[in-house]
Tab-separated table of C-alpha atoms in Angstrom:
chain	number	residue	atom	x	y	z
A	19	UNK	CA	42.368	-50.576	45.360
A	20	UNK	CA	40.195	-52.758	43.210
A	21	UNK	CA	36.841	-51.207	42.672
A	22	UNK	CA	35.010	-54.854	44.582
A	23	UNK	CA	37.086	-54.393	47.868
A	24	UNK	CA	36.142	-50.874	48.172
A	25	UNK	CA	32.595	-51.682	47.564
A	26	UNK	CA	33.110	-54.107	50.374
A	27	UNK	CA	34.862	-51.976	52.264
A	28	UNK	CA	31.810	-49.321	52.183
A	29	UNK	CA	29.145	-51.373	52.911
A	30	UNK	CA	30.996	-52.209	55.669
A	31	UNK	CA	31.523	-49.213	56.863
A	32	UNK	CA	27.639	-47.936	56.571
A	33	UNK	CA	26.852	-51.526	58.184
A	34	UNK	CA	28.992	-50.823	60.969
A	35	UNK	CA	28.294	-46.760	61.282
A	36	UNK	CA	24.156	-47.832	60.784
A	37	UNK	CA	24.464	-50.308	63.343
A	38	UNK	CA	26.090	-48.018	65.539
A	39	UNK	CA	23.853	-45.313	64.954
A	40	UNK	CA	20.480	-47.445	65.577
A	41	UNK	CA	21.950	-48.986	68.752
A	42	UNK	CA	23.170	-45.495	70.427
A	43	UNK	CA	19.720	-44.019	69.271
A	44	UNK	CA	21.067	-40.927	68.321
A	45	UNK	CA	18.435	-38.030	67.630
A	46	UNK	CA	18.608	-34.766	66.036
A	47	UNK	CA	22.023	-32.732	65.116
A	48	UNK	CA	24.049	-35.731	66.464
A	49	UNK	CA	22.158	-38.367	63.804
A	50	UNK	CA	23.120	-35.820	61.500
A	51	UNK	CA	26.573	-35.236	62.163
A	52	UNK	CA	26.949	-39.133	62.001
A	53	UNK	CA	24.926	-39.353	58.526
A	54	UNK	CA	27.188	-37.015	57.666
A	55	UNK	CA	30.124	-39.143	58.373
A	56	UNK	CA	28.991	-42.100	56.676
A	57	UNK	CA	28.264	-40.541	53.685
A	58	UNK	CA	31.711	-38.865	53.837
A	59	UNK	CA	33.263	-42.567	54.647
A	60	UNK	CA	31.308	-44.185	51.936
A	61	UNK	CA	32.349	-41.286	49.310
A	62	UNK	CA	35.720	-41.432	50.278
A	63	UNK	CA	36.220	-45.622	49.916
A	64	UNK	CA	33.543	-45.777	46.482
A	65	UNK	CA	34.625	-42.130	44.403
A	66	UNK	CA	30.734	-42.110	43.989
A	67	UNK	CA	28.197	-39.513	45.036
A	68	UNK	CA	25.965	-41.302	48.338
A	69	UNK	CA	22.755	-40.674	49.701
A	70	UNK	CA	21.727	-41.799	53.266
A	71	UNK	CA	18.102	-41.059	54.358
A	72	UNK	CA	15.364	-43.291	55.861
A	73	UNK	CA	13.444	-44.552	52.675
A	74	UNK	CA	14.529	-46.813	50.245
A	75	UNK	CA	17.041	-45.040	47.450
A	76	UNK	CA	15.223	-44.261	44.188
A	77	UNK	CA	17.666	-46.210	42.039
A	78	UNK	CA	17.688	-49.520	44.267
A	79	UNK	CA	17.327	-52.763	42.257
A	80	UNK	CA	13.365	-53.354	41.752
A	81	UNK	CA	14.637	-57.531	41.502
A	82	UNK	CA	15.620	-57.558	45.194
A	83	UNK	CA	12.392	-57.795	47.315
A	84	UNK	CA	12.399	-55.999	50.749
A	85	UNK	CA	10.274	-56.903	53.925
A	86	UNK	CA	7.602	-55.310	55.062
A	87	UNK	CA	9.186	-52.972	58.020
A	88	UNK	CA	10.338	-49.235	58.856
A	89	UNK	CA	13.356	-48.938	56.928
A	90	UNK	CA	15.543	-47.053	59.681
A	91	UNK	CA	18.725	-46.216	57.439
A	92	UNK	CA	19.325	-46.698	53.690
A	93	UNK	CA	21.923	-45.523	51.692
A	94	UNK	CA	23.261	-45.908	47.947
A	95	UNK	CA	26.609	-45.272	46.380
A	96	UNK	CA	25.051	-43.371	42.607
A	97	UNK	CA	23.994	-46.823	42.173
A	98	UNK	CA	26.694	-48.799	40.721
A	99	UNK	CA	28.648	-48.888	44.055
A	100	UNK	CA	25.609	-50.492	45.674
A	101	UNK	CA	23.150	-49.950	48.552
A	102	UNK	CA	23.132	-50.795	52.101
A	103	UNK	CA	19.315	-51.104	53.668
A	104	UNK	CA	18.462	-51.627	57.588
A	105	UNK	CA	15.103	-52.152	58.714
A	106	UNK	CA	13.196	-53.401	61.755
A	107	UNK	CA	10.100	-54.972	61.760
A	108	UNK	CA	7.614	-56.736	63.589
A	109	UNK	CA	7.654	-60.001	61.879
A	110	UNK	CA	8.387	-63.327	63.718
A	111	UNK	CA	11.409	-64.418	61.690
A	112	UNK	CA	12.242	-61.053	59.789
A	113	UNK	CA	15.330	-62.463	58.619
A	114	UNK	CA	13.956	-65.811	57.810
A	115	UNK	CA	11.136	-63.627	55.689
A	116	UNK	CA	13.772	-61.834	54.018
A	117	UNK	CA	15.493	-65.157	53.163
A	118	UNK	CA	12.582	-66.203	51.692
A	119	UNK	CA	11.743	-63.393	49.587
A	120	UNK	CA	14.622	-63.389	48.327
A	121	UNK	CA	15.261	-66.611	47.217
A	122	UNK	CA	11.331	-66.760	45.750
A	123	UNK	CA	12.706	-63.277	43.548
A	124	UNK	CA	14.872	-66.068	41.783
A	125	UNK	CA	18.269	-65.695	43.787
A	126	UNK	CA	20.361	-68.411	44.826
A	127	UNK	CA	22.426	-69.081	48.154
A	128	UNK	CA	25.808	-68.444	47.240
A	129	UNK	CA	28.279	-70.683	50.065
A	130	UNK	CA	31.397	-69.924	47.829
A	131	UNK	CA	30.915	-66.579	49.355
A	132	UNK	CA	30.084	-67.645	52.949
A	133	UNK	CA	33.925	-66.510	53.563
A	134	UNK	CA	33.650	-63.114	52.426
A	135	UNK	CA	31.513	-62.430	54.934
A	136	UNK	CA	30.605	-64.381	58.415
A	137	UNK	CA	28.157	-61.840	59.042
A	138	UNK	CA	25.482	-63.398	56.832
A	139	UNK	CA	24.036	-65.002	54.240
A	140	UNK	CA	25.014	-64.159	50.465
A	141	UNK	CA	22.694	-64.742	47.838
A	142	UNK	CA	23.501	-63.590	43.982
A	143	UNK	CA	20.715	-64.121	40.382
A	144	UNK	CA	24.266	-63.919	38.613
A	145	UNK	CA	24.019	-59.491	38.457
A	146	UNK	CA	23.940	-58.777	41.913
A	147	UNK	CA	24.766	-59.894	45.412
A	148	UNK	CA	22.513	-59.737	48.308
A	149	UNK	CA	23.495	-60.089	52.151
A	150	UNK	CA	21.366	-60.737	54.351
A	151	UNK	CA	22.236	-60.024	58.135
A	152	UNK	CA	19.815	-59.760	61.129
A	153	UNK	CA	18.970	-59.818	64.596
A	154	UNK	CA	15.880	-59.805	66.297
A	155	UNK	CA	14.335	-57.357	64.537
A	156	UNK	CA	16.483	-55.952	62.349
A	157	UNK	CA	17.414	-57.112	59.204
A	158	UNK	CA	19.698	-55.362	57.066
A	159	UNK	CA	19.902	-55.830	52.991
A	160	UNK	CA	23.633	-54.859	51.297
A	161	UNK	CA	23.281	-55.516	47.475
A	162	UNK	CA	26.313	-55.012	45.182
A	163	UNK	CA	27.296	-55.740	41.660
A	164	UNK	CA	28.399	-59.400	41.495
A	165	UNK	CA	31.610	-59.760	40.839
């Protein structure tokens, strides 16, 4: 499989298992056991070692600016696979504020990619990609090599 379709395919899958975790509210062993399984998921589709925890991963990219918020779930691939972020905050328009940041760190709306993903906006400085997805109060950051 080439190596951008499996980053693709897990950042979906910790977008989707994140998602799923935050709106279930799981607690305890069973936000564990699913951590667990997203990190397996994610190691399995990127060959890469993958940490999932609720702060921001040590080796994500200083040039992508992240909202002010509780970061509920973030997770990275050893780096080069990428990173998936999801926060909530209390802003009026997180997403719009993430938007903004972004594009004020120098990054540029990318619409040839607007078919890779419907689920939001895509955003690249040339070395990386950034989606942006949100609702109401959660925004969530996935930021990969470009391609």
């Amino acid at each position: 499989m080439p190596i951008f379709s499996r980053r693709v395919r897990a950042t979906a899958i910790v977008a989707s298992l994140a998602a799923a975790t935050l709106l279930t509210g799981c607690t305890g062993v069973v936000q564990e056991s699913v951590e667990r399984g997203v990190g397996d998921a994610v190691e399995d589709a990127t060959g890469g070692r993958v940490e999932l925890s609720g702060e921001l991963p040590a080796d994500f990219p200083a040039s992508v600016p992240i909202i002010d918020g509780s970061i509920e779930l973030a997770g990275g691939a050893a780096g080069a696979g990428g990173w998936v972020v999801v926060l909530s905050s209390e802003a009026g328009d997180p997403l719009g504020d993430a938007r903004a940041q972004v594009e004020g760190a120098g990054f540029r709306e990318d619409p040839s990619m607007e078919q890779a993903t419907a689920a939001g906006s895509v955003y690249t400085d040339g070395e990386l990609l950034v989606i942006l997805a949100g609702e109401g109060g959660t925004v969530t950051y996935t930021v990969t090599p470009a391609p």
